[in-house]
Tab-separated table of C-alpha atoms in Angstrom:
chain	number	residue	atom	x	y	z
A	1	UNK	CA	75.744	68.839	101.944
A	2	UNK	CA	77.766	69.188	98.991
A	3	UNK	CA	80.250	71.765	98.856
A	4	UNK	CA	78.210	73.470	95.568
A	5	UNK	CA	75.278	73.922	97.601
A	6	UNK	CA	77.649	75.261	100.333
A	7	UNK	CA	79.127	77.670	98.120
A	8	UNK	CA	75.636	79.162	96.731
A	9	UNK	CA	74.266	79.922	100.797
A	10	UNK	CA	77.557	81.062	101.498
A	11	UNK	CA	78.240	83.176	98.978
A	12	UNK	CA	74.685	84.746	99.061
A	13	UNK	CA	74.712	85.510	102.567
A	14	UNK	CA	78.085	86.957	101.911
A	15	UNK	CA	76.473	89.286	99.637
A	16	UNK	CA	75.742	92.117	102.427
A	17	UNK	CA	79.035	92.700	103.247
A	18	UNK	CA	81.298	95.817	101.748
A	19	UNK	CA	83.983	95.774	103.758
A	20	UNK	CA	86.168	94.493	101.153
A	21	UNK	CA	84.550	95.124	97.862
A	22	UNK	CA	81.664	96.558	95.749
A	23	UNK	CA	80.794	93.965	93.040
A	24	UNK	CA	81.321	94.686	89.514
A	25	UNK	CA	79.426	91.836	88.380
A	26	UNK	CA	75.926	92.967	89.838
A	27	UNK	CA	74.051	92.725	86.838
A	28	UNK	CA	74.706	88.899	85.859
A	29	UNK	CA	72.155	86.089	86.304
A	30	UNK	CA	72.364	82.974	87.611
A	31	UNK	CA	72.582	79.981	84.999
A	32	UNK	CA	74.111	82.706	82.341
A	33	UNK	CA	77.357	82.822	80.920
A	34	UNK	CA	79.553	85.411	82.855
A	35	UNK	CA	77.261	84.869	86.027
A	36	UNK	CA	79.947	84.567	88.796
A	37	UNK	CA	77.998	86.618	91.519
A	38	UNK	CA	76.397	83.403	92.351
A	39	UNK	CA	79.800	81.552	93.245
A	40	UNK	CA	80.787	84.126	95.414
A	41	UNK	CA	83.183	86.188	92.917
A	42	UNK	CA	82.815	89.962	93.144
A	43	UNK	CA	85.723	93.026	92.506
A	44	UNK	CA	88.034	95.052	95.263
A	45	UNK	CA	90.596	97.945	94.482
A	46	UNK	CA	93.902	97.349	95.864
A	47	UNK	CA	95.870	99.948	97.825
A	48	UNK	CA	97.321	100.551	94.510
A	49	UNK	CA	94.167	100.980	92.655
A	50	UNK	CA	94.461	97.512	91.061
A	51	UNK	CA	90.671	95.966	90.635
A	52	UNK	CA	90.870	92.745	91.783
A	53	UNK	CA	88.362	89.495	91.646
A	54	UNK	CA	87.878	88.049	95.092
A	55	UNK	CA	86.113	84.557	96.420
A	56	UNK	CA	83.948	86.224	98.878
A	57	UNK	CA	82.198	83.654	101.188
A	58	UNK	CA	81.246	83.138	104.584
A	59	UNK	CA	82.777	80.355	106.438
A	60	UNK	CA	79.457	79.485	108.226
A	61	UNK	CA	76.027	81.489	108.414
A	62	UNK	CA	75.322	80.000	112.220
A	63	UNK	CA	75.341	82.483	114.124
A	64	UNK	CA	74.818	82.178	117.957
A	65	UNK	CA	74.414	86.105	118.059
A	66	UNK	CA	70.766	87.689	116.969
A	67	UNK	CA	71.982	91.177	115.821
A	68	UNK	CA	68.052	92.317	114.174
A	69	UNK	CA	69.661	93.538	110.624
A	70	UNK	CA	70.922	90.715	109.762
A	71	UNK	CA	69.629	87.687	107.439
A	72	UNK	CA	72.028	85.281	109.510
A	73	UNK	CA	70.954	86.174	112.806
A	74	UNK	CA	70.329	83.690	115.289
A	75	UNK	CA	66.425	83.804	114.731
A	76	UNK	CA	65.999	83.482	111.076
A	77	UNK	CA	65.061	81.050	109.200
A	78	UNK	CA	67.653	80.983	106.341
A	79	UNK	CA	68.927	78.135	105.014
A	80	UNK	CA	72.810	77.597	106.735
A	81	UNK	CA	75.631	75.686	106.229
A	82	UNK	CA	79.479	75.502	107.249
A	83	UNK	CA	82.632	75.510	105.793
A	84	UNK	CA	85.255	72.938	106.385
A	85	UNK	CA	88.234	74.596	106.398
A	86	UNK	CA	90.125	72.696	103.663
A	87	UNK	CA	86.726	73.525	101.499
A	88	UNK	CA	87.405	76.807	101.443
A	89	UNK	CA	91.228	76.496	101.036
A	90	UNK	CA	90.482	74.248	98.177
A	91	UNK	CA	87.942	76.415	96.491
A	92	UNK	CA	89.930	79.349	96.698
A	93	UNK	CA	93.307	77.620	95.030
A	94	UNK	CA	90.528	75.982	92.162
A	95	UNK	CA	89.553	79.148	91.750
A	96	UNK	CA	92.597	80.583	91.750
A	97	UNK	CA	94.392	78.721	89.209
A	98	UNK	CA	91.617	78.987	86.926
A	99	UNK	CA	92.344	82.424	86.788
A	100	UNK	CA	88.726	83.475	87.989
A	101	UNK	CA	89.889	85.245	91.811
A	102	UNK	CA	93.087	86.958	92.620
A	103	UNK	CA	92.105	86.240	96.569
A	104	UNK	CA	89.773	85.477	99.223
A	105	UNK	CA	87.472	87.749	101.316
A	106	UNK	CA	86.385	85.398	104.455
A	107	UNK	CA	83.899	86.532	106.511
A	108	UNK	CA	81.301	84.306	109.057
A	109	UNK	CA	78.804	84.252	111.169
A	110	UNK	CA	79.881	83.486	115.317
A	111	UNK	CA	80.129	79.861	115.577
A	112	UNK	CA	80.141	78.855	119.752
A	113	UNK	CA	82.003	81.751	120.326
A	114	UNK	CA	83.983	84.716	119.004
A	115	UNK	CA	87.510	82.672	119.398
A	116	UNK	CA	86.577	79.845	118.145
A	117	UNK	CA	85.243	81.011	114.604
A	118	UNK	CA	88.553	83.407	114.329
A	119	UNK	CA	90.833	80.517	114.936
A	120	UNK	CA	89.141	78.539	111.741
A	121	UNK	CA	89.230	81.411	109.676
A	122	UNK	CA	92.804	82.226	110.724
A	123	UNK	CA	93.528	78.504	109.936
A	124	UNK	CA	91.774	78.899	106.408
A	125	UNK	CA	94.448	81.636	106.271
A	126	UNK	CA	97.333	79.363	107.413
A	127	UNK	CA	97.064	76.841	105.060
A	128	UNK	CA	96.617	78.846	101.671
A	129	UNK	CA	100.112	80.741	103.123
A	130	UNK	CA	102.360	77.982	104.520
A	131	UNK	CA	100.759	74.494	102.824
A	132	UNK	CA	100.007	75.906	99.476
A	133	UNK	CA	102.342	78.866	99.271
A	134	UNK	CA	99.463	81.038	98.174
A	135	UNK	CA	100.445	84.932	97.569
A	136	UNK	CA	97.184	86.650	96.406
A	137	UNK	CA	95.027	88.816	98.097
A	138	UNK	CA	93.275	87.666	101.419
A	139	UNK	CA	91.271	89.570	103.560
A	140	UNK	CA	90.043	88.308	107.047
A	141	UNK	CA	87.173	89.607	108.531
A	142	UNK	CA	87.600	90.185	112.816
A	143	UNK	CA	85.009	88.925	114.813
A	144	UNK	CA	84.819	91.527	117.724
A	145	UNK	CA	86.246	89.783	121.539
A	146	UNK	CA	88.623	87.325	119.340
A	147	UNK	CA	91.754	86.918	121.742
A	148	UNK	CA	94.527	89.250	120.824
A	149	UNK	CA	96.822	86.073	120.093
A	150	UNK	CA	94.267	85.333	117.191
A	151	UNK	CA	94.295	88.434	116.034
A	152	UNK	CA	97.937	88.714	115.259
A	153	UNK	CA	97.869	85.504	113.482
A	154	UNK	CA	95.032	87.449	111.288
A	155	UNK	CA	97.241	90.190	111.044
A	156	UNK	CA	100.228	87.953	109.968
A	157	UNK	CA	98.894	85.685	106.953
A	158	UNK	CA	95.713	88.718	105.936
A	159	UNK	CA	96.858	92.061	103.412
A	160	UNK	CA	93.650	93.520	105.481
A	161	UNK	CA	91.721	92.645	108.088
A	162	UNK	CA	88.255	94.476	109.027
A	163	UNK	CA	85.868	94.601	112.015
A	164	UNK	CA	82.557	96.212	111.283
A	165	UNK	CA	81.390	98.779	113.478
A	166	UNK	CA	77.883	98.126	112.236
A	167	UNK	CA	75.749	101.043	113.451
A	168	UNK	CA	76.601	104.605	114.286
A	169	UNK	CA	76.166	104.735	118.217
A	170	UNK	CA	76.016	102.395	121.326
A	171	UNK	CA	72.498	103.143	121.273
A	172	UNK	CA	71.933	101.740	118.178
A	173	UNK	CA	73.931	98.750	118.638
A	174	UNK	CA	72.285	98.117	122.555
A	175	UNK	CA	69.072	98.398	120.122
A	176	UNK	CA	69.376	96.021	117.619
A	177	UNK	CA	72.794	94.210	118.438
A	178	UNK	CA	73.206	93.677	122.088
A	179	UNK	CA	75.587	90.997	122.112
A	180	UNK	CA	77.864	93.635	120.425
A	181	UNK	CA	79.738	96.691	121.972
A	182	UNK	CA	81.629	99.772	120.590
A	183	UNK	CA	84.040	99.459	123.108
A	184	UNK	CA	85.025	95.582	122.131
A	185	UNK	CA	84.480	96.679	118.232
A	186	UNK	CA	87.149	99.726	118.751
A	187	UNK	CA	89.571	97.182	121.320
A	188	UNK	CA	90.054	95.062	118.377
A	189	UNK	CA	90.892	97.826	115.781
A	190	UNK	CA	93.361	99.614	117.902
A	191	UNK	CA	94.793	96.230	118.710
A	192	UNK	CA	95.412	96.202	115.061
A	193	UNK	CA	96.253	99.697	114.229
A	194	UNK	CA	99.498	99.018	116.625
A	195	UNK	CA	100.921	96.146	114.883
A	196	UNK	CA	100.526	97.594	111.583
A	197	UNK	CA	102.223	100.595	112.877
A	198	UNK	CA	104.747	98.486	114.479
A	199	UNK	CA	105.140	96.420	111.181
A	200	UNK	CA	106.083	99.827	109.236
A	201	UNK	CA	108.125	101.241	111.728
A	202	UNK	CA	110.433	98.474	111.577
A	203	UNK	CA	111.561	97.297	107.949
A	204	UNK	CA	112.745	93.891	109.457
A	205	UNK	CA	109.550	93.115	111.159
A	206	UNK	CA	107.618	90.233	109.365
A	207	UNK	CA	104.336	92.412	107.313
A	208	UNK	CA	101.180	92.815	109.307
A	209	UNK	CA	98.449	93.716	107.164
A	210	UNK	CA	100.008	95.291	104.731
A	211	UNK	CA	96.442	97.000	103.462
A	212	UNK	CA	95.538	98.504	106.747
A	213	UNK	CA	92.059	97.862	107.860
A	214	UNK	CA	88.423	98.669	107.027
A	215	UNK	CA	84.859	98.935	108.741
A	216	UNK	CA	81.232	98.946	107.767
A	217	UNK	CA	78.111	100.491	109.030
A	218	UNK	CA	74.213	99.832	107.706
A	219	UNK	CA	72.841	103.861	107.524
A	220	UNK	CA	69.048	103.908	107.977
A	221	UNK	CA	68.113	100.905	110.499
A	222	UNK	CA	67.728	103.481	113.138
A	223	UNK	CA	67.110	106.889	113.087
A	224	UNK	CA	70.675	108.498	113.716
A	225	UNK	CA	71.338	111.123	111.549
A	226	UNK	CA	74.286	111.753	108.636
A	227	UNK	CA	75.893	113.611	111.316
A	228	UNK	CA	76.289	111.006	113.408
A	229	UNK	CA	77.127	108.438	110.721
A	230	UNK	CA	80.237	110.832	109.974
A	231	UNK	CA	81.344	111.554	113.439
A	232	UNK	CA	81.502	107.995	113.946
A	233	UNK	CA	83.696	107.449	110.769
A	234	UNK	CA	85.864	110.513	110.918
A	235	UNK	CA	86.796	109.484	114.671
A	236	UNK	CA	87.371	106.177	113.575
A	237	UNK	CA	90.001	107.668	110.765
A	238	UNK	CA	91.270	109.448	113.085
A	239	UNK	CA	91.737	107.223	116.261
A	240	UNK	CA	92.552	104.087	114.366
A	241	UNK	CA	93.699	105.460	111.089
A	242	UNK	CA	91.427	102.724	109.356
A	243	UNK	CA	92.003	102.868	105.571
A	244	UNK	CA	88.018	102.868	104.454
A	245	UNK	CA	84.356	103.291	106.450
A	246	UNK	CA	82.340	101.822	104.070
A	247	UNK	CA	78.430	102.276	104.276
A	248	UNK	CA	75.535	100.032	103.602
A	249	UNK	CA	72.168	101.190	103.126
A	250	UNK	CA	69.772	99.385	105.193
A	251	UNK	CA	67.792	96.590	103.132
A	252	UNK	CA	64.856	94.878	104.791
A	253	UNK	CA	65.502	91.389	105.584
A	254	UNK	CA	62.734	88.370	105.704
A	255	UNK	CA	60.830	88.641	109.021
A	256	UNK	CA	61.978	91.626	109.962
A	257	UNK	CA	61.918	92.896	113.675
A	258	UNK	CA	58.995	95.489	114.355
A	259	UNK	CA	61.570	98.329	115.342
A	260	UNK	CA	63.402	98.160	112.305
A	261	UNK	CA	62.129	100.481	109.077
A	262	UNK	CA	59.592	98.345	106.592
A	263	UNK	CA	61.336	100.519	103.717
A	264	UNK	CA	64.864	100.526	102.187
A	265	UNK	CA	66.856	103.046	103.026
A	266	UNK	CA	67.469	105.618	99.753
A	267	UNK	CA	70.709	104.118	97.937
A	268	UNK	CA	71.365	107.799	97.371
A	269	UNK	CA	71.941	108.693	101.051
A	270	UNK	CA	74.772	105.841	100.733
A	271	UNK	CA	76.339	107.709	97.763
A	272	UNK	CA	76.115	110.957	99.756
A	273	UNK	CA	77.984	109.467	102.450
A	274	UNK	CA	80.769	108.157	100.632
A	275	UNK	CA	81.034	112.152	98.749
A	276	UNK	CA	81.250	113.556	102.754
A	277	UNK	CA	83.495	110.875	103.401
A	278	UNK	CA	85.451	111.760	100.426
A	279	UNK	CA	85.771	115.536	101.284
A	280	UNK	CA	86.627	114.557	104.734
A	281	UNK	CA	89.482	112.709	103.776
A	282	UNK	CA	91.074	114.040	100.818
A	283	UNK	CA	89.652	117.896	100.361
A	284	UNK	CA	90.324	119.423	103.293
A	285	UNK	CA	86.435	119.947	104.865
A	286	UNK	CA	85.875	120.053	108.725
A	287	UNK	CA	82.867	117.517	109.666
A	288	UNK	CA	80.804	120.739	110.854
A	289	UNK	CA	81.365	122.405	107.159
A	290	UNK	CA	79.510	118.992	105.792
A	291	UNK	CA	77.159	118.579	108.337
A	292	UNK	CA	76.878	121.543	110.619
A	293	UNK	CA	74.781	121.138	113.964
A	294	UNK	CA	71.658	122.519	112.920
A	295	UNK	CA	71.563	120.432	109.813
A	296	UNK	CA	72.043	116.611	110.675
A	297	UNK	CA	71.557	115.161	107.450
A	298	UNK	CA	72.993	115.591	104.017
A	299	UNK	CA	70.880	117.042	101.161
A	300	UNK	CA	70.252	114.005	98.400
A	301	UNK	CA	69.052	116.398	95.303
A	302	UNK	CA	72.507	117.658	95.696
A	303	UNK	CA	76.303	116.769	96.670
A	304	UNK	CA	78.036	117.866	99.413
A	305	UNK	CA	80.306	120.427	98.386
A	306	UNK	CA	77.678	122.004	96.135
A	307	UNK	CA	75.603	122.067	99.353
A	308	UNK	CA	78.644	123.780	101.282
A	309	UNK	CA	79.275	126.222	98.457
A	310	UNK	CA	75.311	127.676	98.600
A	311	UNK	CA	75.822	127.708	102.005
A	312	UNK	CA	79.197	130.331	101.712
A	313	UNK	CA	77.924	132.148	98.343
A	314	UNK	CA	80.450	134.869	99.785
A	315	UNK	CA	83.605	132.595	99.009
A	316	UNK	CA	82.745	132.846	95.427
A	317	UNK	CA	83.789	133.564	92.262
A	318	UNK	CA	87.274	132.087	93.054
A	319	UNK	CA	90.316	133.328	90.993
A	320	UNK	CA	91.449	130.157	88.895
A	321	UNK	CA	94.481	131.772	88.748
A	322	UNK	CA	95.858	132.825	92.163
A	323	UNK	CA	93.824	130.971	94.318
A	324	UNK	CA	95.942	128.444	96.311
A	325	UNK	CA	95.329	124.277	95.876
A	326	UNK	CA	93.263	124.340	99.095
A	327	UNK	CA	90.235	126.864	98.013
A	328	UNK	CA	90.095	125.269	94.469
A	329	UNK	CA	89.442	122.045	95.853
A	330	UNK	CA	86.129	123.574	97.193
A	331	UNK	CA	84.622	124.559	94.547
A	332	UNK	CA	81.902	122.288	92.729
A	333	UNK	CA	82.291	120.176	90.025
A	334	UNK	CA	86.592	120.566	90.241
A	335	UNK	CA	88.093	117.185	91.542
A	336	UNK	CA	92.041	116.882	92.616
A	337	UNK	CA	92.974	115.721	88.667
A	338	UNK	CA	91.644	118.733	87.348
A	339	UNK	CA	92.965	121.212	89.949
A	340	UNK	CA	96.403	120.266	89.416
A	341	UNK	CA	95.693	120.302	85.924
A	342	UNK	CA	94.744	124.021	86.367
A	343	UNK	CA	97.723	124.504	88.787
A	344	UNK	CA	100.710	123.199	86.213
A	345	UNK	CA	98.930	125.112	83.587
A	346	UNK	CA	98.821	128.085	85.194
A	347	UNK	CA	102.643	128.388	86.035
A	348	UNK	CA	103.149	128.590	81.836
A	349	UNK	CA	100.018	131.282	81.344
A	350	UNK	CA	97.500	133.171	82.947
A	351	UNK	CA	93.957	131.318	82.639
A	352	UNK	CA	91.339	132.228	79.906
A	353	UNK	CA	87.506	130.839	79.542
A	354	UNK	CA	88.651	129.022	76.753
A	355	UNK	CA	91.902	126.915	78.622
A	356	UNK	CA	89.276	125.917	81.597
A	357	UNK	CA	87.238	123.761	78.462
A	358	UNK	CA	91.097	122.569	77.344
A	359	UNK	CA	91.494	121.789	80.825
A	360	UNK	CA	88.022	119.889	81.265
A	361	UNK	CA	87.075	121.653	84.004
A	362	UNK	CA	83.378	121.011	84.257
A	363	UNK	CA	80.138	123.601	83.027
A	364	UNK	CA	78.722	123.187	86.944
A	365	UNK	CA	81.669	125.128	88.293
A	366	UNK	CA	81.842	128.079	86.168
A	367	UNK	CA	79.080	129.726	88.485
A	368	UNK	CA	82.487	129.811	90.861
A	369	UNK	CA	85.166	130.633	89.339
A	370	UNK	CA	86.835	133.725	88.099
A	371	UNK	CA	89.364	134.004	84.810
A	372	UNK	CA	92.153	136.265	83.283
A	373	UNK	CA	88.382	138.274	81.684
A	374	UNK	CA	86.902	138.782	85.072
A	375	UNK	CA	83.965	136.387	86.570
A	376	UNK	CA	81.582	134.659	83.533
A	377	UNK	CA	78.054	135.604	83.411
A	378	UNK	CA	77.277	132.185	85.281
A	379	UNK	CA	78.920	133.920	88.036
A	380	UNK	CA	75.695	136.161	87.983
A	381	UNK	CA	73.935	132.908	89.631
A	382	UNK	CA	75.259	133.857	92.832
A	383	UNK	CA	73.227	136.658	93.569
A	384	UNK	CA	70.307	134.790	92.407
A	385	UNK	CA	67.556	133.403	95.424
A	386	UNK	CA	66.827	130.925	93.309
A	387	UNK	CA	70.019	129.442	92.045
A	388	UNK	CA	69.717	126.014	94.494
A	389	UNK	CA	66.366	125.536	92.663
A	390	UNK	CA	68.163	126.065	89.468
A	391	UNK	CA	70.619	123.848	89.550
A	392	UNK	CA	69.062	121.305	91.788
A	393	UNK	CA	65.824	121.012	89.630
A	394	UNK	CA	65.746	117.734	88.703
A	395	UNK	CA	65.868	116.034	92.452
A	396	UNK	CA	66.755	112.569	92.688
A	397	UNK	CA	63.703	110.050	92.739
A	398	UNK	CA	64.087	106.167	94.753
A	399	UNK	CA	62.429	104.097	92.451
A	400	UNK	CA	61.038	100.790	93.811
A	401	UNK	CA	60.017	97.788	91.681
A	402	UNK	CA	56.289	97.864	92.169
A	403	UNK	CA	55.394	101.374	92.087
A	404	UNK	CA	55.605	103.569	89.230
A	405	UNK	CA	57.055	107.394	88.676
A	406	UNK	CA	54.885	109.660	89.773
C-alpha cells in the first residue's frame, strides 16, 4: 500500500483522539486548498500557550483488542493499514521542513501485544531524536501493560506522553472494554508521574516529559453520570497530577454494539465538562459545589458556576471592592483576567458602575456584584423565583443533520 493511502486511514482513524489536540482546521475539505485535516495535521497548545501544528497519525489501526467504542476495534470492518517505522519518521521530517507541523502526535491501535506496539512507537521516537536530531514537539501515546523499561524510553525522547483512561468506572470499562483495566491504566500513569517528578527534582537529570501527561475519556457511551465523569478526573489530578482530562463526546461508530447509545452524545455536555473541569482546577470549587450528590449531572442551558451561584443566591451581591480574589472568582461571567483587573484597579480607587464597563467586566455578572453606589438594580434579580428562567431562556438546542428546529 502506498504510504499516501497509509497516511489518509491513519490519519482518519486518528481523528477520535484529543489527548493531544483539538483541531483548528475542522472546517476544511478534502481536495481544497488549506485542507490539511485529511493528512493528519491538526493544532495543540503548548505548556506555554504556544498553538502548535502536529502530524497526528496512528502507527497501525490493527488492533487485537475489541474495546465496543471504537472504529478500530478488533471486529470492525474498517479499512487498516500499518506504519513502517521509518514512514512515519520520514513523513514527519517532510513535513516538518516544509514548515506544515511543529511535531508528531503518535498514537496506535495494539499490534500482538501491548509491548510490542510501544517499542515501535518508542523507536519512531528514537530515530527523529538521535538519527535526525529532531527537536519539535512529540507526543507518545502509552498503551496500558507496556513494560516499565518502555515506558521510560517514552518518557525520555516524548515532551508528553498520555494513556487514556477511556470511560469513567471499571464498570464501564468491564462493559465495553474488557481487555482494559483501571488498575493497569492508573499503573502506567503513576509510573510516569515519578519520573517526571524525579526529572524536576534533579536539574542534572536528563528531561522526562517535560509536558507532563494527559488522559481522555468518551462521556455518554454508558450511563455514568457528570458526577462520576469528574470524580474520575479530579482524582486523577490529584493522584497523578496529570496536566489535562480531556473529554470526548460519544459518536456512534459503523455497526455499533446493541448496548451502546444509537444517538450522539450532546457536544454541549462535553463543553460543560471542560467549564467543571476548569473551576476545579483553577477557581477554587470543591467537586460537591459542581456536582453535589443529589444532582449527578451538570445543567446544559447553563454553565457551571452560574448553576452554583442560583444554587447560593445568599452569597450575593458581592462587594467588588473588598471582597477577597477567592469569592470574586465565583461569581458569573468574571474570569481570572478580569478579577485581577478589578483587584489592581481597586488599590488606586474605590469601584464605580461606570469603572466595571472600563474594566470589561461582563453585563451577566452585574446581578452579583455590589459597587462604591450600593448593589445595581440587576441585583433585584436575586429575589426573583424566576430569575434561572430569565437568564437561562434561550436553552441550548443539539441540532442533527436530518432533522429540523422544532
Amino acid at each position: 500500500m502506498e504510504t499516501r493511502r497509509k497516511l489518509a486511514i491513519l490519519a482518519d482513524a486518528a481523528k477520535y483522539d484529543a489527548s493531544c489536540a483539538s483541531s483548528g482546521a475542522s472546517g476544511t475539505r478534502e481536495g481544497k486548498v488549506g485542507g490539511v485535516a485529511p493528512s493528519g495535521i491538526c493544532h495543540s497548545r503548548t505548556p506555554d500557550g504556544r498553538c502548535v501544528s502536529l502530524l497526528r497519525v496512528l502507527l497501525t489501526n490493527h488492533c487485537i483488542w475489541d474495546c465496543r467504542y471504537c472504529v478500530n476495534r478488533a471486529s470492525s470492518d474498517v479499512p487498516r493499514a500499518t506504519f513502517e517505522i521509518d514512514e512515519v519518521v520520514a513523513l514527519t521530517l517532510d513535513f516538518h521542513r516544509r514548515n506544515l507541523v511543529e511535531g508528531l502526535f503518535l498514537s496506535s491501535g495494539v499490534l500482538k501485544s501491548a509491548d510490542h506496539t510501544m517499542e515501535r512507537m518508542v523507536e519512531v521516537a528514537r530515530r527523529l531524536r538521535e538519527d535526525h536530531g529532531f527537536r519539535g514537539y512529540v507526543h507518545l501515546k502509552v498503551v496500558p501493560g507496556a513494560s516499565e523499561a518502555l515506558l521510560l524510553r517514552a518518557g525520555a525522547y516524548a515532551d508528553r506522553v498520555s494513556c487514556n483512561v477511556e470511560l469513567p468506572t471499571e464498570g464501564d470499562l468491564a462493559k465495553l472494554a474488557p481487555e482494559k483495566r483501571h488498575d493497569v491504566i492508573e499503573t502506567a500513569m503513576s509510573t510516569v508521574r515519578d519520573h517526571v517528578d524525579a526529572a524536576k527534582d534533579d536539574a542534572r537529570a536528563p528531561a522526562f516529559a517535560p509536558a507532563g501527561q494527559s488522559t481522555q475519556m468518551i462521556v455518554g457511551a454508558t450511563p455514568a453520570p457528570d458526577r462520576a465523569v469528574l470524580v474520575t478526573a479530579d482524582r486523577l489530578y490529584r493522584e497523578q497530577r496529570l496536566r489535562r482530562v480531556y473529554y470526548t463526546a460519544y459518536s456512534p461508530i459503523p455497526h455499533p454494539d446493541a448496548r451502546l447509545p444509537s444517538r450522539a452524545a450532546p457536544r454541549m455536555r462535553e463543553h460543560r465538562l471542560y467549564q467543571a473541569d476548569w473551576l476545579l482546577r483553577f477557581y477554587g470549587f470543591a467537586l460537591d459545589e459542581i456536582v453535589p450528590p443529589e444532582q449527578a449531572d451538570l445543567e446544559l442551558a447553563i454553565d457551571p458556576k452560574l448553576a452554583w451561584a442560583l444554587r447560593h443566591r445568599e452569597v450575593f451581591p458581592i462587594d467588588v471592592n473588598v471582597a477577597p480574589r477567592e469569592l470574586l472568582l465565583r461569581v458569573p461571567g468574571l474570569g481570572r483576567r478580569v478579577v485581577d483587573r478589578m483587584i489592581g484597579a481597586r488599590r488606586h480607587r474605590t469601584l464605580r458602575w461606570e469603572d466595571l464597563g472600563a474594566l470589561k467586566v461582563p453585563a451577566r455578572a452585574r446581578p452579583f456584584v455590589r459597587t462604591a453606589e450600593g448593589a445595581d438594580v440587576a441585583s433585584r434579580w436575586l429575589d426573583r423565583v424566576d430569575l434561572r428562567a430569565r437568564i437561562a431562556k434561550d436553552e441550548p438546542e443539539q441540532l442533527s443533520l436530518f432533522e429540523g428546529r422544532a
